Coordinates of C-alpha atoms in Angstrom, one line a residue:
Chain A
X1 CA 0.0 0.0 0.0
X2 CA 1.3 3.4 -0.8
X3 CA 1.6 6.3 1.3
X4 CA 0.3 9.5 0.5
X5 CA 1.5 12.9 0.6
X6 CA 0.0 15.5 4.1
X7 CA -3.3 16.3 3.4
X8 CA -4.1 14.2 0.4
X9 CA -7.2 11.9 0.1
X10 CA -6.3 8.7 -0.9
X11 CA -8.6 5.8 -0.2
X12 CA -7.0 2.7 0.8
X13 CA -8.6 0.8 -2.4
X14 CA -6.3 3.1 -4.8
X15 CA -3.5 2.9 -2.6
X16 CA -3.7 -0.7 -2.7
X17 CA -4.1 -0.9 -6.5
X18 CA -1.0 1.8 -6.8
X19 CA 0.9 -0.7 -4.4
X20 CA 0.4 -3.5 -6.9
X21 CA 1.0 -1.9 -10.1
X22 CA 4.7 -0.6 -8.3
X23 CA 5.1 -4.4 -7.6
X24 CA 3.8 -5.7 -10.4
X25 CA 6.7 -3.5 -12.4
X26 CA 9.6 -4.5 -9.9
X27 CA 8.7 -8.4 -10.0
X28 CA 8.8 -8.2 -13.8
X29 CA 12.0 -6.8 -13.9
X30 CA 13.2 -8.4 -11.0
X31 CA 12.6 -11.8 -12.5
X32 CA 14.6 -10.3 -15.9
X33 CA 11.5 -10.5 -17.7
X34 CA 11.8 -7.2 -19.6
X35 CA 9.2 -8.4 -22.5
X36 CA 6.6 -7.8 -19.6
X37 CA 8.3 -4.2 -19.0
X38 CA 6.4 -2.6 -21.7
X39 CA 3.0 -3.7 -20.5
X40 CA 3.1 -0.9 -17.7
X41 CA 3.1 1.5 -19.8
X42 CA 0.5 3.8 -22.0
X43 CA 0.5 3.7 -25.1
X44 CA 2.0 6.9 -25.6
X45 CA 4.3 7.3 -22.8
X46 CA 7.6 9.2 -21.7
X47 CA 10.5 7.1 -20.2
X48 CA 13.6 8.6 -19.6
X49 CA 16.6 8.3 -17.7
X50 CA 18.7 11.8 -17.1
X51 CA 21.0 12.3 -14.9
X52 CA 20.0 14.8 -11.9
X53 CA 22.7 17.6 -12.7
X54 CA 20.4 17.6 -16.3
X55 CA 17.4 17.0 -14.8
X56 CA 18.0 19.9 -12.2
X57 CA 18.7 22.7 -15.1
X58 CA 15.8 22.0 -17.0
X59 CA 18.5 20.4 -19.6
X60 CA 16.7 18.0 -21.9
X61 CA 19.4 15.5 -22.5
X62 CA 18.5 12.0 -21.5
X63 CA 21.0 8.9 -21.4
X64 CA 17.9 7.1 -22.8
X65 CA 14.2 8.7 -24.3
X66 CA 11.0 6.6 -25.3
X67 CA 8.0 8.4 -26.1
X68 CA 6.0 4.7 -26.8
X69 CA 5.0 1.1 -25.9
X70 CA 6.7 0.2 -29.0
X71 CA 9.9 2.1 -28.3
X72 CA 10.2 0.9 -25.2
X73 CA 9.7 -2.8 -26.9
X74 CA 13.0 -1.8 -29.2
X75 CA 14.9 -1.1 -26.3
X76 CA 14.2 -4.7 -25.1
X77 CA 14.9 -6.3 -28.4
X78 CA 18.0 -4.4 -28.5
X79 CA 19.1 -5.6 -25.7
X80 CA 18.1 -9.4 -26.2
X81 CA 20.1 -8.9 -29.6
X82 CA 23.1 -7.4 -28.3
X83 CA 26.7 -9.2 -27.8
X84 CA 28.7 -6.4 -27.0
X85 CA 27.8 -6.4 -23.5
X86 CA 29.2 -9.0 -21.0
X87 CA 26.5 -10.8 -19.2
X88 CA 25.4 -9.3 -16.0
X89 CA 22.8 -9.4 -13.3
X90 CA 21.0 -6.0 -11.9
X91 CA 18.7 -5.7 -8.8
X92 CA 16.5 -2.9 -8.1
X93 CA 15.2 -1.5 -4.7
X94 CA 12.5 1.1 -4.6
X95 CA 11.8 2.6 -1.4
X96 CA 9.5 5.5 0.2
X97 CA 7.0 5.2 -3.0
X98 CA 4.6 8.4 -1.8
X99 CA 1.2 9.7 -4.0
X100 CA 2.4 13.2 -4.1
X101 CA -1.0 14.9 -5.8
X102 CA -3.9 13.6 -7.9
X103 CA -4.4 15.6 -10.7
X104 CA -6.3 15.9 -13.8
X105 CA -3.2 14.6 -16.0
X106 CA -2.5 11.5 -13.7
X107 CA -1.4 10.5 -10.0
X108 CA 2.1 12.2 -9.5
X109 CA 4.7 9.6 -7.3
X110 CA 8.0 9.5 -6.6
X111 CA 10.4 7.1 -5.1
X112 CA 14.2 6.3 -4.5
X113 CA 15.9 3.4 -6.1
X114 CA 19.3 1.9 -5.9
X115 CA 20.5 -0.5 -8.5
X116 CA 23.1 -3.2 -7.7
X117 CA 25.1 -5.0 -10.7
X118 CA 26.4 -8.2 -10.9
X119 CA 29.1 -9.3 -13.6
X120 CA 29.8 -13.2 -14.2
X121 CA 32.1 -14.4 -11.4
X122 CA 32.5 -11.0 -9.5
X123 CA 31.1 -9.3 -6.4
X124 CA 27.8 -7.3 -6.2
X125 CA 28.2 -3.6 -6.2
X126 CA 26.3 -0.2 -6.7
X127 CA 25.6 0.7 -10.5
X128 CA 23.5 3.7 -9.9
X129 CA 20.5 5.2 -7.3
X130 CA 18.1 8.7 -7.8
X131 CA 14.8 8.8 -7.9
X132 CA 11.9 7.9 -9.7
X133 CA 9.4 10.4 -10.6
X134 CA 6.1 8.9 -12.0
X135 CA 2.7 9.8 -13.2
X136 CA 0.1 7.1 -13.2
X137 CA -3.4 7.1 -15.2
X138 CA -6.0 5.0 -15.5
X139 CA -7.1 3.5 -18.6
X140 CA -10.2 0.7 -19.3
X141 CA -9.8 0.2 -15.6
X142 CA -6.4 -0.3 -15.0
X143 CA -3.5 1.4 -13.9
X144 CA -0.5 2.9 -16.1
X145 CA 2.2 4.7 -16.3
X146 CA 2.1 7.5 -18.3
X147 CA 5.7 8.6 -17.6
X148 CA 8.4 7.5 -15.7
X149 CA 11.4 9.8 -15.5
X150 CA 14.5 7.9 -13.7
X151 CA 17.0 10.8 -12.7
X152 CA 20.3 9.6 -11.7
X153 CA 22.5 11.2 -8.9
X154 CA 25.6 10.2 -11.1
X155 CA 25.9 11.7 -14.2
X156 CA 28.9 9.1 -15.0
X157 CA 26.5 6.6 -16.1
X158 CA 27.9 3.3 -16.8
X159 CA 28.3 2.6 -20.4
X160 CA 26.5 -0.8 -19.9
X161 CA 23.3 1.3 -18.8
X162 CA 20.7 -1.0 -21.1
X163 CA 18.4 -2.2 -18.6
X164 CA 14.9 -0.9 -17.3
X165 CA 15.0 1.0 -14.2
Chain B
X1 CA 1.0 -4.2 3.9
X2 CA 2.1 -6.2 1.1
X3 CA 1.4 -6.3 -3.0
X4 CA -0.2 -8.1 -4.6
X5 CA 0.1 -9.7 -8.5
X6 CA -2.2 -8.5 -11.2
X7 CA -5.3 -10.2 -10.9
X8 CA -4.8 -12.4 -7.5
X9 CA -7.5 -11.6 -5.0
X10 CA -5.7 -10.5 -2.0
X11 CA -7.6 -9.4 1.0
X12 CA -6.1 -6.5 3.3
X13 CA -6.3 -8.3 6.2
X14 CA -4.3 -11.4 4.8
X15 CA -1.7 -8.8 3.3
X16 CA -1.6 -7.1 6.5
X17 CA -0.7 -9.9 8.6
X18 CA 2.2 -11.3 5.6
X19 CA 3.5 -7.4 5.6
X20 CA 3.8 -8.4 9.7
X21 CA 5.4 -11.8 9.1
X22 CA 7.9 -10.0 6.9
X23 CA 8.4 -7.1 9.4
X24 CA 9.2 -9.0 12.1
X25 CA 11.7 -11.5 10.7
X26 CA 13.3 -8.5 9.4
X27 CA 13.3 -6.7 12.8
X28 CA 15.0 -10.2 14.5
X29 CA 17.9 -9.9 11.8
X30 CA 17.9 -6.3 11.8
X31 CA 18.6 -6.5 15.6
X32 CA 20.9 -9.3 15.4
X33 CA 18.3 -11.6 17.2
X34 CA 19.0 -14.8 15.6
X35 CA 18.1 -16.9 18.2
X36 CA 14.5 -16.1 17.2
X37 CA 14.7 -17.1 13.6
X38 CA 14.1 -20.5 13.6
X39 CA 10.7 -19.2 15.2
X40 CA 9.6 -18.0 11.7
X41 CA 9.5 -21.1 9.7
X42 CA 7.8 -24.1 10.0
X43 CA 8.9 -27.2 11.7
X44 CA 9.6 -28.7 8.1
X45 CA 11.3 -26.1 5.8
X46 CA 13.3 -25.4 3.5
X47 CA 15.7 -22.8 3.6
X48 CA 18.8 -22.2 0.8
X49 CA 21.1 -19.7 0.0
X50 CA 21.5 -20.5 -3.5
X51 CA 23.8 -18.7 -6.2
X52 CA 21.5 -17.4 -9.2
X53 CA 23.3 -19.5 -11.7
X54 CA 23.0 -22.3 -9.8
X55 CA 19.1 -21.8 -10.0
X56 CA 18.9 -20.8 -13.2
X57 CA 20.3 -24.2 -14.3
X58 CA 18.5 -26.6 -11.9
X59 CA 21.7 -27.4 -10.1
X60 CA 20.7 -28.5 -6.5
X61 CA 24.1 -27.1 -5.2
X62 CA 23.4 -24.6 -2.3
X63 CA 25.8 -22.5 -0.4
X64 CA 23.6 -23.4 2.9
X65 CA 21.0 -25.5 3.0
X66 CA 18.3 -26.5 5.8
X67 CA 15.1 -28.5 6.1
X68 CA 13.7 -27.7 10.0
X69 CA 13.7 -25.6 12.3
X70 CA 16.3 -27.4 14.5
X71 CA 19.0 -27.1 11.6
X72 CA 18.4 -23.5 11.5
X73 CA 18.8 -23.4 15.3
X74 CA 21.7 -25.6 14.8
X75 CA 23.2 -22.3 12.5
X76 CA 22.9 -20.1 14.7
X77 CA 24.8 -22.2 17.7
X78 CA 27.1 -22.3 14.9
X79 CA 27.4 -19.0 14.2
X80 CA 27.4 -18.1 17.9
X81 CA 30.2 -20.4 19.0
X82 CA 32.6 -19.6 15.9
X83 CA 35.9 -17.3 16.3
X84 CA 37.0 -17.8 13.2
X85 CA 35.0 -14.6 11.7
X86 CA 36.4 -11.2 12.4
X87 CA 33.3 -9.6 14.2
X88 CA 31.2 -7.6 11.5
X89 CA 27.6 -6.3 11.3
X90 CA 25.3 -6.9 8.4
X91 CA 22.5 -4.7 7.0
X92 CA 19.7 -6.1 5.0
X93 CA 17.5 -4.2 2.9
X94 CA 13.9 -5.9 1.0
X95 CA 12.2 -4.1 -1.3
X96 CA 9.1 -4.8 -3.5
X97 CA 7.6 -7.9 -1.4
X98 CA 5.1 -9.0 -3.7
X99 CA 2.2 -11.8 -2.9
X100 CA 2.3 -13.9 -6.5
X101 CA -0.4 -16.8 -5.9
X102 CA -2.3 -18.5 -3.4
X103 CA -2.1 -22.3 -3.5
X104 CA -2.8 -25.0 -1.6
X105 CA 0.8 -25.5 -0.9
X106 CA 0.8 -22.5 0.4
X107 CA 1.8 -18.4 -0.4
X108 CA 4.0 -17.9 -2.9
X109 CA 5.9 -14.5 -2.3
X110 CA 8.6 -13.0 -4.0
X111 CA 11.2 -10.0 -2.8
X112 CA 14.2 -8.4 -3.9
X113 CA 17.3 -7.8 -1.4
X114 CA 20.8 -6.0 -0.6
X115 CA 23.1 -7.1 2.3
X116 CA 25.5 -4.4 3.4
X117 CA 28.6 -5.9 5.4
X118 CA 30.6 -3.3 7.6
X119 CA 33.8 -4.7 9.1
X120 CA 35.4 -2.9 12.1
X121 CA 36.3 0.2 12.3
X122 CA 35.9 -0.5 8.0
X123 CA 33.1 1.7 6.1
X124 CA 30.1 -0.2 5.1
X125 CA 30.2 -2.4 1.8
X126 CA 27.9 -3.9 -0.4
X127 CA 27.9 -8.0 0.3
X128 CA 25.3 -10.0 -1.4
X129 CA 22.2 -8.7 -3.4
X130 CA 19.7 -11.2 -4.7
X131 CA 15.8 -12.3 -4.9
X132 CA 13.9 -14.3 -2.1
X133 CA 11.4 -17.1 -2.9
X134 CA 9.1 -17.6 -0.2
X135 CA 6.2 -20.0 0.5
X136 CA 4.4 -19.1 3.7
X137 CA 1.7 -21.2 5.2
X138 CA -0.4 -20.9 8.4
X139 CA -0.3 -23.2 11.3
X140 CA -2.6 -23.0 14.1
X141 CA -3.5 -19.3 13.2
X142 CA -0.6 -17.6 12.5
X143 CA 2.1 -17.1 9.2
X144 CA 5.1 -19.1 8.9
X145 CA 8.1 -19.3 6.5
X146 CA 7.8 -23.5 4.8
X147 CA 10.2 -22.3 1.9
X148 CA 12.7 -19.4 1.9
X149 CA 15.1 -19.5 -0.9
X150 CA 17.7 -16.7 -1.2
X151 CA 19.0 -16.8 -4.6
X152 CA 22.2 -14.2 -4.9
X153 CA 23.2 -12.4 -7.9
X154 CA 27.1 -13.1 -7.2
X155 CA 28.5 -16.9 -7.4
X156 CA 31.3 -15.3 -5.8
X157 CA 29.9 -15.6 -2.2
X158 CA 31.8 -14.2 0.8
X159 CA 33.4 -16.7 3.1
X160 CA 32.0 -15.2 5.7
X161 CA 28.2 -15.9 4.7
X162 CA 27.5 -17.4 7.8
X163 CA 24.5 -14.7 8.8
X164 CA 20.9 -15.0 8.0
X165 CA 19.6 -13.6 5.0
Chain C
X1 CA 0.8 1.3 5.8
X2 CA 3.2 0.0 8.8
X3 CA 4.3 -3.0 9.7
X4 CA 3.5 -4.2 13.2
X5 CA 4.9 -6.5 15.6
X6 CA 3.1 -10.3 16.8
X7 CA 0.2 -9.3 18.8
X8 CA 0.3 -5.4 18.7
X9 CA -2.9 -4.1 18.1
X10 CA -2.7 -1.5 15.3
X11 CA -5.4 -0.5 13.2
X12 CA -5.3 0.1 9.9
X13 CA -5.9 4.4 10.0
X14 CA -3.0 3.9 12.5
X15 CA -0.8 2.0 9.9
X16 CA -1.9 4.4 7.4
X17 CA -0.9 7.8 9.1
X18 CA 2.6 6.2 10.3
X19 CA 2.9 5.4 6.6
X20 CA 2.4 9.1 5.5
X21 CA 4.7 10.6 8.4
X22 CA 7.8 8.2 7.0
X23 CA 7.1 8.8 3.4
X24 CA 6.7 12.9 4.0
X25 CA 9.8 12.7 5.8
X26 CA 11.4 10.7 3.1
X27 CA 10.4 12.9 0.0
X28 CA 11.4 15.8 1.9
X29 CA 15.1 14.4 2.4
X30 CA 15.1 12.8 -1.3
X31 CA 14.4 16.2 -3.2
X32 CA 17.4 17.4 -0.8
X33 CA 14.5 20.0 0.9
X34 CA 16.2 20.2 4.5
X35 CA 14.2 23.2 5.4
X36 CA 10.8 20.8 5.9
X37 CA 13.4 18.6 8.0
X38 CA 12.8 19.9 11.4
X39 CA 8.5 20.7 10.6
X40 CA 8.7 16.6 11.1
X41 CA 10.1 16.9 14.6
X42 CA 8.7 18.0 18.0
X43 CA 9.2 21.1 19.4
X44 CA 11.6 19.4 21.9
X45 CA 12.9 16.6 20.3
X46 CA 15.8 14.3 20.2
X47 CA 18.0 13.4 17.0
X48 CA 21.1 11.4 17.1
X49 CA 23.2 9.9 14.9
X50 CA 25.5 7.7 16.7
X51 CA 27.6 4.6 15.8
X52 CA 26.6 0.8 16.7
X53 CA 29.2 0.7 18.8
X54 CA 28.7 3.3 21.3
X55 CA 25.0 2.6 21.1
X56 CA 25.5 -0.7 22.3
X57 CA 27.9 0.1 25.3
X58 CA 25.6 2.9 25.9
X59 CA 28.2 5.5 25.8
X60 CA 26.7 9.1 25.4
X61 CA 28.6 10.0 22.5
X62 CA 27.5 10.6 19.4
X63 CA 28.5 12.4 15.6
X64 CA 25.6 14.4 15.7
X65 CA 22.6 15.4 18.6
X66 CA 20.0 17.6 18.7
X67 CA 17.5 18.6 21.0
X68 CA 15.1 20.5 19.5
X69 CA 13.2 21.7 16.2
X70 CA 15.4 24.8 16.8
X71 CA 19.0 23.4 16.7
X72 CA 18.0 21.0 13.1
X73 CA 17.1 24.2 11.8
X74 CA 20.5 25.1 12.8
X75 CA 22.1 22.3 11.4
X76 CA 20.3 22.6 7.5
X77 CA 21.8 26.6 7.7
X78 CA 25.2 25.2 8.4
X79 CA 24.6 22.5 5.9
X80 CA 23.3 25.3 3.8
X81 CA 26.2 28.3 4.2
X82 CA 29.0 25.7 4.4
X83 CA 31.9 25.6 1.4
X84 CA 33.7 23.3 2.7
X85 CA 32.5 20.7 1.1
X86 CA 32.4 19.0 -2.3
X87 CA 29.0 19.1 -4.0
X88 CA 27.1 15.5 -3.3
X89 CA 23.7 13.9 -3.2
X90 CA 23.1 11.6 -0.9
X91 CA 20.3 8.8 -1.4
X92 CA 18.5 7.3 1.6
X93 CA 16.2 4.4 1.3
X94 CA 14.4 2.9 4.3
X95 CA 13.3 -1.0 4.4
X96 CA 10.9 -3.0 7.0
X97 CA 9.7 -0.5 8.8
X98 CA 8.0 -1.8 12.0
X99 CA 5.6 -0.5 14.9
X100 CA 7.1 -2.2 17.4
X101 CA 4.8 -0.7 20.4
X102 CA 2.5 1.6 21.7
X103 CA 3.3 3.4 25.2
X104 CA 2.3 6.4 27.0
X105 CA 5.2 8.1 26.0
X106 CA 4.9 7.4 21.8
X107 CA 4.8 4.5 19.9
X108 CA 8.2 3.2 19.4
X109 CA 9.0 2.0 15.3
X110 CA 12.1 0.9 14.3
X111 CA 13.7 0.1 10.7
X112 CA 16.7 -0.6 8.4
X113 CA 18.3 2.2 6.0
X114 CA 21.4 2.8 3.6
X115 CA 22.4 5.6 2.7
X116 CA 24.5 6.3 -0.8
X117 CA 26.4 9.2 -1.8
X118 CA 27.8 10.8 -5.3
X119 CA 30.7 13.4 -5.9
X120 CA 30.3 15.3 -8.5
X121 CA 32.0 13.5 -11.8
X122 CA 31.7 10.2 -9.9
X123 CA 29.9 6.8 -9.7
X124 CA 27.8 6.5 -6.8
X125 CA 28.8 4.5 -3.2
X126 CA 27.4 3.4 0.0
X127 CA 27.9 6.0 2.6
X128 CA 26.4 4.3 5.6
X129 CA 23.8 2.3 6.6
X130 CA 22.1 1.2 10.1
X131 CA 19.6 1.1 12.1
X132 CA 16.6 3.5 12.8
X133 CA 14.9 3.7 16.2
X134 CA 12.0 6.2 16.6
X135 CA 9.5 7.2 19.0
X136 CA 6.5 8.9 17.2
X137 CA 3.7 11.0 19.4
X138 CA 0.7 12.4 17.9
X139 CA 0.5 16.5 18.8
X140 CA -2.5 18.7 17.4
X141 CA -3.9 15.9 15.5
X142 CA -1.1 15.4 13.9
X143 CA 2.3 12.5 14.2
X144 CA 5.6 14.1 15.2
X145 CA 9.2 12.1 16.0
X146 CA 9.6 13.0 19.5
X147 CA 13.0 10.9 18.6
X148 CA 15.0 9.6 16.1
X149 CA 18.0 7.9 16.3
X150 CA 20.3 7.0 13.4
X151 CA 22.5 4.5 14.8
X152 CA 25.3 3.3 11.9
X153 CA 27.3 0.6 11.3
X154 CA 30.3 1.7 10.9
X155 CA 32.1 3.5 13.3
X156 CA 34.4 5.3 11.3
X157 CA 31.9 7.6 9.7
X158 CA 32.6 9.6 6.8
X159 CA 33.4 13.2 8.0
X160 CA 31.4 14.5 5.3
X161 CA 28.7 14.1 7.6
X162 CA 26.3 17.0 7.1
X163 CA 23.5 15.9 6.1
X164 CA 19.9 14.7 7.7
X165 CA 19.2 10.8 7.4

């Protein structure tokens, strides 16, 4: 169940369904299954990752822009195509998910994440955190997100940076 | 209060009382209380620390392996009595508990995890990072653990994994 | 909505509004807005951070107290006006969050946390992480921690120290 920003309404049923769709997204990619990833997403959708110095001057530059379902579907083909990339393991944490405001446009959220990464026959270590800042609609009864802006307190990101955050 | 899959009807009461099973065997490791974790699984279990390629593959090969509650109880003596370990602390973080089907088996549950390892008068590391697969059953009116598996990210496991995960 | 320990009674507004208090406070530290950091507090109030190993010889002395609303605001304008330091972000993310009981004197919740930091032009590291141990009262209406204290891992704490957890 989410939690809610002071002073907002937000009836336990929506925070429950909120709750799931946030889990729903980390199991999929959790479990590596990033055909699934898509599937959270509207249609038309905005998913970027930008690094917070970026994100922070109203620079538009992203390390990675969709605007689509189906571009977000490239970026998984890409990377079930691609051999230049030694094979590696990622794990997400999201913590502190909080309904900020519900709005005309979509439920505003926002989050922290770390990611941990994991090469063949090496320790665990810290790839990247930030903070997730999300707006979830509602469409034939179900919820989506309509954006999903990932903005990364490094602005070194990794060159390996292919996966779904 | 715990997540739900897509789909899976999931009463609050039932997710409250899992989010409690999972708060308080993270509050006994968190404080170091490992003489009470035996107390969360069943008198028959199954608990493994398994490395993800190892899982991936079918290979039975565990880095720890127990099936009851005495052989848990047994680890901990273990850990307890040994001097060979310089003393250390260890930090566990779970994220994104999500309740994926209700069977007659049992729960099945799914998480994702960091371990932080700080040595003394070392900073804190990163350690082990990986998914949990639980099945949870109740006995007698309360929530038990009858399956945790702990599979890690890293083959590359620490010596020193002796802790609970 | 909060976890609660075996046999606590905690209802599920209660759950709820602990829920909101811990994710204001969080979304507050992750946009890096220390000004709302001491509206979470009491009036009189007690904040430590203070290393594992002091904590548990209950020695007195810690990297950082406070012992009221007043002397965190004091803290955010030092954090605020000093140059000393190199720009950073620090990420915090909170896990297992438990009611643990319900006195007179506040209901006591404890949790796990790690805490990451990033230089500028760098990748991003653990900092610290630990152990968070809180007593929450309800003033006006409205939930306050009457104490919260950080108590880390490692000893040796970075002296970069500055900033709220």
């Amino acid at each position: 169940m989410i939690a809610a920003a002071p002073g907002l309404h937000a009836p336990p049923e929506l925070r429950a369904r909120l709750a799931d769709l946030y889990a729903a997204y980390d199991d999929a990619l959790g479990e590596g299954d990033y055909e699934r990833w898509p599937e959270f997403f509207t249609e038309a959708c905005v998913y970027k990752i930008i690094p917070r110095e970026n994100y922070d001057s109203g620079l538009p530059l992203a390390l990675l822009q969709a605007e689509s379902r189906a571009m977000l579907a490239d970026r998984v083909a890409a990377i079930r195509k691609t051999t230049l990339y030694a094979p590696r393991l990622t794990r997400r944490l999201v913590s502190s998910i909080t309904l900020r405001a519900i709005e005309a446009a979509g439920m505003q959220l926002a989050a922290s994440f770390a990611v941990f990464q994991t090469m063949l026959n090496e320790p665990s270590t810290v790839f990247l955190c930030g903070r997730l800042y999300d707006r979830v609609v509602e469409d034939a009864g179900a919820l989506f997100f309509a954006e999903r802006l990932c903005v990364t307190d490094s602005t070194l990101v990794p060159t390996s940076l292919i996966f779904p955050i």
